[in-house]
Each structure stands twice: as C-alpha cells, then as structure tokens.
Short mmCIF file of C-alpha atoms in Angstrom, two decimals:
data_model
loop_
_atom_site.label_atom_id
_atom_site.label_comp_id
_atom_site.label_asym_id
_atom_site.label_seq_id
_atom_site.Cartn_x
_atom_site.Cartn_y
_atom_site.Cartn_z
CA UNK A 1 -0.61 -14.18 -22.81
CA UNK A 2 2.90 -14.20 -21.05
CA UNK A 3 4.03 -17.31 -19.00
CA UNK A 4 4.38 -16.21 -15.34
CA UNK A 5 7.55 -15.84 -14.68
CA UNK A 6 9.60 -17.85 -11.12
CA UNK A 7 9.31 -14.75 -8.40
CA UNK A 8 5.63 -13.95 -9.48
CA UNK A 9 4.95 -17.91 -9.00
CA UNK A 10 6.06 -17.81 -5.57
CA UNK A 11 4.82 -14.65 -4.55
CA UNK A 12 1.36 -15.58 -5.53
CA UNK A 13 1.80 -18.97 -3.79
CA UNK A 14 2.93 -17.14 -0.04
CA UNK A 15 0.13 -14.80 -0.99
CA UNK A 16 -2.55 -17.53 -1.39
CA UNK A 17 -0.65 -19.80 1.84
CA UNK A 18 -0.89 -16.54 4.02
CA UNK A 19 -4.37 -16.16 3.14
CA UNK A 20 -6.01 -19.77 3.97
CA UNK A 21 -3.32 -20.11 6.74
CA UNK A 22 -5.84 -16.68 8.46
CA UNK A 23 -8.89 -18.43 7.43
CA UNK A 24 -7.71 -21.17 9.62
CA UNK A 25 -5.39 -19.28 12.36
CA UNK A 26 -7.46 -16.07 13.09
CA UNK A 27 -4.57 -14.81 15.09
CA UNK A 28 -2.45 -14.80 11.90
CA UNK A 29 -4.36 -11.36 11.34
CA UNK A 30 -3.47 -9.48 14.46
CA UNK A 31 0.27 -10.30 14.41
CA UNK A 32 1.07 -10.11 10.47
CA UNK A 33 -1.61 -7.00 9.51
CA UNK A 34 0.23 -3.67 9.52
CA UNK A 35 -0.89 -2.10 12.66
CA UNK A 36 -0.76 1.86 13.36
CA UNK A 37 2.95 2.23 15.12
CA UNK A 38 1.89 3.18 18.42
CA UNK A 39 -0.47 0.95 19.08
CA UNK A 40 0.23 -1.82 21.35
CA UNK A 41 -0.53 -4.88 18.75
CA UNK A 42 2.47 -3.14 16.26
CA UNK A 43 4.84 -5.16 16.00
CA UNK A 44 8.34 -4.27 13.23
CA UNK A 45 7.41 -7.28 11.08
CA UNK A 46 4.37 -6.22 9.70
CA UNK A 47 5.67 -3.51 7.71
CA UNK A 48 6.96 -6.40 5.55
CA UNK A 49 4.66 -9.36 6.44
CA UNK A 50 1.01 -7.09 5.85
CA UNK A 51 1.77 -7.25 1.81
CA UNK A 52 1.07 -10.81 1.88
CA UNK A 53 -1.94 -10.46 3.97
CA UNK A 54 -5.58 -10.27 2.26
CA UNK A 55 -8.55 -9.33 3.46
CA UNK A 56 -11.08 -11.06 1.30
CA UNK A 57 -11.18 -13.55 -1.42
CA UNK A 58 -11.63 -10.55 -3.67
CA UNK A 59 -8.84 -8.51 -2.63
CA UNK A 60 -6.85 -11.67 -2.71
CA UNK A 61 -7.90 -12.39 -6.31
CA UNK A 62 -7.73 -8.81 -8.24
CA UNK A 63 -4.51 -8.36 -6.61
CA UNK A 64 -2.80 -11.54 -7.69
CA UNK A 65 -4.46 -10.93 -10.95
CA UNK A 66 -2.60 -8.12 -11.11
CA UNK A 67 0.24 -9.23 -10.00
CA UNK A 68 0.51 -11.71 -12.71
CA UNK A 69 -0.50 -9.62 -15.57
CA UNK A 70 2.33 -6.65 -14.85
CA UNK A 71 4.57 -8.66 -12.62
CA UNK A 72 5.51 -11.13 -15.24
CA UNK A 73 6.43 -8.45 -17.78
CA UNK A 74 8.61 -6.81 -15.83
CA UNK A 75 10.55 -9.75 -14.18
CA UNK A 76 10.61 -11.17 -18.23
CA UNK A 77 13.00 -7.79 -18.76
CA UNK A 78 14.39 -7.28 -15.28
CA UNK A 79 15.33 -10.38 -14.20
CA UNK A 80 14.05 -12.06 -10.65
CA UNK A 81 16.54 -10.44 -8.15
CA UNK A 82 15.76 -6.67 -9.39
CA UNK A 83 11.90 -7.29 -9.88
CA UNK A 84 11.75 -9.06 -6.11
CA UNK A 85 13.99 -5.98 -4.76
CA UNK A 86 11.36 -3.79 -6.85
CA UNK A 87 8.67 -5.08 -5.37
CA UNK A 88 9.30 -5.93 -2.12
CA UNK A 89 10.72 -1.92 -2.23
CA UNK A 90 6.94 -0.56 -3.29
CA UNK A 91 5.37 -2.26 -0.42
CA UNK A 92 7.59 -0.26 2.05
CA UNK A 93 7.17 2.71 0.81
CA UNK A 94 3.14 1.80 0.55
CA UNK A 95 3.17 0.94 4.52
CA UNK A 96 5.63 4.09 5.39
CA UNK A 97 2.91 6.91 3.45
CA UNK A 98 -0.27 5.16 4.90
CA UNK A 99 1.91 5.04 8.48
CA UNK A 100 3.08 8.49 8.37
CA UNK A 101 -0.55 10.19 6.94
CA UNK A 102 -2.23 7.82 10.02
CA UNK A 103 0.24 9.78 12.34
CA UNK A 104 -0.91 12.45 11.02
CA UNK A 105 -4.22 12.26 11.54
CA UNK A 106 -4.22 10.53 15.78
CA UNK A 107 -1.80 13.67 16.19
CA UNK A 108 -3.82 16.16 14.77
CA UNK A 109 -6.65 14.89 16.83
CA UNK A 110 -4.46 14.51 19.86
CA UNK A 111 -3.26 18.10 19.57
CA UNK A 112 -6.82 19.50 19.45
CA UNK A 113 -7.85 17.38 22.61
CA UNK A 114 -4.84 18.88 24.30
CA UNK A 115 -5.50 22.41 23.51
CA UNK A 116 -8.89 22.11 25.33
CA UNK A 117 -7.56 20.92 28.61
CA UNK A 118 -6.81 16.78 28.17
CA UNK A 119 -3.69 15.15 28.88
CA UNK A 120 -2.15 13.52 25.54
CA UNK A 121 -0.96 10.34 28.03
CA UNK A 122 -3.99 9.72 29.02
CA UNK A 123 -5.49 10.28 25.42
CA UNK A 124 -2.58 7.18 24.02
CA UNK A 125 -3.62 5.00 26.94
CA UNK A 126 -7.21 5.51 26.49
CA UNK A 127 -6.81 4.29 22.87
CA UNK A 128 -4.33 1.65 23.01
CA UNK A 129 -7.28 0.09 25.52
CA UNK A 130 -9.42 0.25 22.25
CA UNK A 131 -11.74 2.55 23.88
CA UNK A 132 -11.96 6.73 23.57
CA UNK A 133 -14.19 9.20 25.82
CA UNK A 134 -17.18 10.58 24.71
CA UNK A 135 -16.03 13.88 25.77
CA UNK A 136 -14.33 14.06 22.95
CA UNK A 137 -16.57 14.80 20.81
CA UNK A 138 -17.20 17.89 22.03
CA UNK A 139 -14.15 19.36 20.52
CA UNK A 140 -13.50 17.56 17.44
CA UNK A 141 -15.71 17.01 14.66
CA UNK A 142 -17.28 13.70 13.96
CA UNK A 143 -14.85 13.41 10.58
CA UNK A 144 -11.95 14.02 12.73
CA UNK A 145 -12.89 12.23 16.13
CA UNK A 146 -13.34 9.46 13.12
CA UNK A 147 -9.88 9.83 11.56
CA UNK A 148 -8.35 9.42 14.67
CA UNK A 149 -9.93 6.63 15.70
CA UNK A 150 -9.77 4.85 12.61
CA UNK A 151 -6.27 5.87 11.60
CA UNK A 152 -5.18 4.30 15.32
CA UNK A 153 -7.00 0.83 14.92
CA UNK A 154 -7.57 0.12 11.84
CA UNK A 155 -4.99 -2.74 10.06
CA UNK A 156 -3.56 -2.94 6.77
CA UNK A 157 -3.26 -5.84 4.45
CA UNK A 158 -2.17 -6.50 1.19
CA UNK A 159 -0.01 -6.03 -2.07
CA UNK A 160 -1.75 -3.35 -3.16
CA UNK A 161 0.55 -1.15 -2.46
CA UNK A 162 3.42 -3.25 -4.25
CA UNK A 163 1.08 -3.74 -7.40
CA UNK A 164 0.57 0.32 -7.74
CA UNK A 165 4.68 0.09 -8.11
CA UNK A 166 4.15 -2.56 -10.39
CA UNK A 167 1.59 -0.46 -12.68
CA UNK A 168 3.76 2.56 -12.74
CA UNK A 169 6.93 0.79 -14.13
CA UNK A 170 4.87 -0.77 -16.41
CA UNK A 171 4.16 2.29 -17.97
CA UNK A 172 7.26 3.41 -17.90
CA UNK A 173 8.44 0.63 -19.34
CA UNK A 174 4.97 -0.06 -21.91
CA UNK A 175 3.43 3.31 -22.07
CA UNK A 176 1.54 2.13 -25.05
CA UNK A 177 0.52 -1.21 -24.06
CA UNK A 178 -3.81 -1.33 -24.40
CA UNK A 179 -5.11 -2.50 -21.06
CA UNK A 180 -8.91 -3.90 -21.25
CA UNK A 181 -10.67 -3.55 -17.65
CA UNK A 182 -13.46 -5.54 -17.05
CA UNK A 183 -15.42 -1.89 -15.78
CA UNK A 184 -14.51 0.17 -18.95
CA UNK A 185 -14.73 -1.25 -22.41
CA UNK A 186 -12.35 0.78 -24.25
CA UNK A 187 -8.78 -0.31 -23.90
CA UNK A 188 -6.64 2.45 -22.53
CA UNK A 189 -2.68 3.17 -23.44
CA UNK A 190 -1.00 2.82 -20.06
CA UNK A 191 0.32 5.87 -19.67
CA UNK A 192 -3.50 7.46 -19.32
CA UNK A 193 -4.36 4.32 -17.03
CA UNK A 194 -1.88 4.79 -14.41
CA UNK A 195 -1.68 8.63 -14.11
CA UNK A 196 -5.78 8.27 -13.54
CA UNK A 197 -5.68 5.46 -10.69
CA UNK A 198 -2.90 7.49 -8.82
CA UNK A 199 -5.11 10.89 -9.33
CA UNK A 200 -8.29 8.78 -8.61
CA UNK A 201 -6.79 7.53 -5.15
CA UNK A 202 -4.85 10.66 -4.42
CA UNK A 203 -8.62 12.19 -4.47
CA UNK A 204 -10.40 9.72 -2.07
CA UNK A 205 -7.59 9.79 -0.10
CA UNK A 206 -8.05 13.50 0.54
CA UNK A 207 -11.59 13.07 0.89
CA UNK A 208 -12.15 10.40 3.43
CA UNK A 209 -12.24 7.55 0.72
CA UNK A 210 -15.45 7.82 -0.95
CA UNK A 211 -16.27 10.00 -4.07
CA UNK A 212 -20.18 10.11 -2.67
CA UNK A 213 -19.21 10.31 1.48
CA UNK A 214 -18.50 7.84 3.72
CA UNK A 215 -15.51 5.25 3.91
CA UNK A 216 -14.65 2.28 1.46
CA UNK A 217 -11.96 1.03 3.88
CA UNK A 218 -9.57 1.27 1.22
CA UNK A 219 -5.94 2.33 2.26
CA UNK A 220 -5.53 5.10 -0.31
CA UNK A 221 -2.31 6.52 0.37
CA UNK A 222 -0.67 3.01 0.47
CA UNK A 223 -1.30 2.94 -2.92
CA UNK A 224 0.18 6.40 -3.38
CA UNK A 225 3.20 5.42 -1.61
CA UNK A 226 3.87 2.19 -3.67
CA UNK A 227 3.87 4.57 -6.66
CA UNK A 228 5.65 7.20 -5.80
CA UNK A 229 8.90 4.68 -4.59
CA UNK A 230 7.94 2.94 -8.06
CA UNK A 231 8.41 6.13 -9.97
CA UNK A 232 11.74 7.41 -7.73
CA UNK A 233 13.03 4.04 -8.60
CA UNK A 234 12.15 3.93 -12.15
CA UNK A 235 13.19 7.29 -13.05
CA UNK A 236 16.56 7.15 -10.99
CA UNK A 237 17.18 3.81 -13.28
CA UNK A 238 16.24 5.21 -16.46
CA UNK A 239 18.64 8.75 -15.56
CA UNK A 240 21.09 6.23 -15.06
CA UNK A 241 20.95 3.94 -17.63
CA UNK A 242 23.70 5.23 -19.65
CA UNK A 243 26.07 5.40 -17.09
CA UNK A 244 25.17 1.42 -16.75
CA UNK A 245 25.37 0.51 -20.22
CA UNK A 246 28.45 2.36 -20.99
CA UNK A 247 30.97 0.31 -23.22
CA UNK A 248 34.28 1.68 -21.18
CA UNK A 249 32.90 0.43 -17.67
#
C-alpha cells in the first residue's frame, strides 16, 4: 500500500474539517454548496469551495477513499504543485458541465412556458422565491417540469468530480494496474474500469439518473466533466512530453 503523499494529507483533512464544521454550522451548506448560477443563494466561491463539501458520511468516506488510493500515485510521480493544479482543475470543469447541462435544462423549460403565453421574468422570480405555479404543468411534462425545478434548486457537493479526473489519469498513467471493488470480485485492468464508470454515468445522466426510473440525486455530469478536463489535460501532457523532455531545451 502507498504512503499518502503531503497534498492528499491536507486535502483529506479540509475535506473532513469542512464536513463536521456543516454538521455543526448548518449555514456552512447554503453558502459553500455549488448553487445553480441564477439563483439568488449563488454565490462565485462555490464553484471552488462545493468540492470540499460532503453530503453524507458516506459520500465523505468513498470519496476520500478514493482520493487516497489514486491521489497518492499520481502526486508520488507528479509532484504536489502539478497534482494540486490537476486536481483542483477537474473540479472546475466538474462544476462548469453540471452548471451548463442545469442551464440547460431551467431554459428549456423556461422556453416552453414562454411559448404558451408566460412571461420568462416572472417564471425566474417565481423560482428564485423557491416556489413554481401549478399552471405549469399543463404544458410541460412531469420529467421536465421536474428537471427544471430540480436543476434550479438543487446544490452540489463534493470531490467527486475531482476524483473522476483522478481515475482517468490513473489510467493513463497505470492502464494495467488490477483494481478490486468491494461490489465486483474480479479485479479489473484500469483501462476497462474507467472507460465503464464514465459510460455508466454518461447513461444515467441522459436518463434522469436511475438505470430502473426515478432519481439517485447523483450529479452525473459533474463526474463527466471532471473527466473529460482530466483526459484534455492528460493527453495535451502526454502530446507534449517530448517537447518537455527534450535534451537541447
């Protein structure tokens, strides 16, 4: 087992500070969470500060599991300035995809309320009251009236998003490395594993988040945008690693 490595220490200490500290402080939640941009309780911060927000002991714990199993690895060969930049880098990219698919999805509600006769100021200051009008659900359906709803007030926290980074440099990095999950008992190479998370989540994403209907709650495309930046960044590295390592520089 690999010794954690300096950044990974602290990260999971903030992590596990910014999670009792919301136990304790309630309000923690509404001003550090990743809120949907236009709705009043969004605030710039949180598109850094919701990574080190948790929801539940669980999510606290698999994450930071996580993060310590690949996260170590990586900083070993990287170094603690490029793994933190990494990182930090994956968890941007998570909260811009799950920011721009939740615009998506009030405007595409929005636009269909419009269309049948309601005004789309009065539609933003209905829900930023945290409220909507039953009317509406005359014109959209009860997926989509959901969607909107949900993708307006609904927060985000946690390092998922950053870990999903972390996964797919890992196997770029190990694509041969045997991980044993505690839910399948055959070890699988890495590069399998990580291709069939990101396909896995790409699907509930597209299908309201549950393989048998319904919603788990998780924030799908956050984890697609942490790996996509992780595999821009990892593949713009690696098609410039010879320039980097050339003797003559």
């Amino acid at each position: 087992m690999m010794k954690i490595t300096e950044t990974v220490k602290q990260l999971l200490i903030i992590n596990v500070i910014f999670f009792l500290g919301a136990q304790f402080v309630p309000a923690m939640d509404e001003y550090l969470a990743l809120f949907y941009f236009e709705n009043p309780y969004f605030q710039y911060w949180q598109i850094l500060t919701h990574m080190f927000m948790h929801g539940s002991w669980m999510h606290l714990f698999f994450n930071m599991f996580a993060l310590y199993s690949f996260g170590s690895a990586l900083e070993h060969f990287w170094g603690s300035k490029k793994f933190l930049f990494f990182y930090i880098s994956c968890g941007l990219g998570a909260a811009l995809l799950h920011s721009g698919v939740n615009y998506y999805l009030v405007h595409q509600g929005i636009s269909t309320l419009v269309e049948n006769g309601f005004d789309q100021q009065h539609i933003l200051a209905t829900l930023a009251e945290g409220k909507y009008d039953s009317r509406w659900a005359q014109f959209l359906s009860n997926d989509g009236l959901q969607s909107m709803l949900s993708s307006y007030n609904t927060r985000a926290v946690g390092a998922s998003g950053a870990i999903y980074g972390l996964l797919v440099a890992f196997a770029f990095m190990f694509p041969n490395a045997e991980l044993a999950l505690m839910f399948i008992p055959v070890p699988i190479k890495a590069k399998y594993f990580v291709p069939g998370i990101l396909v896995m989540d790409l699907y509930l994403g597209l299908n309201g988040g549950s393989i048998f209907g319904g919603s788990t709650g998780i924030a799908h495309f956050a984890h697609i945008g942490g790996a996509v930046i992780g595999f821009l960044m990892m593949w713009y590295w690696k098609k410039n690693q010879f320039e980097q390592n050339r003797w003559d520089r």
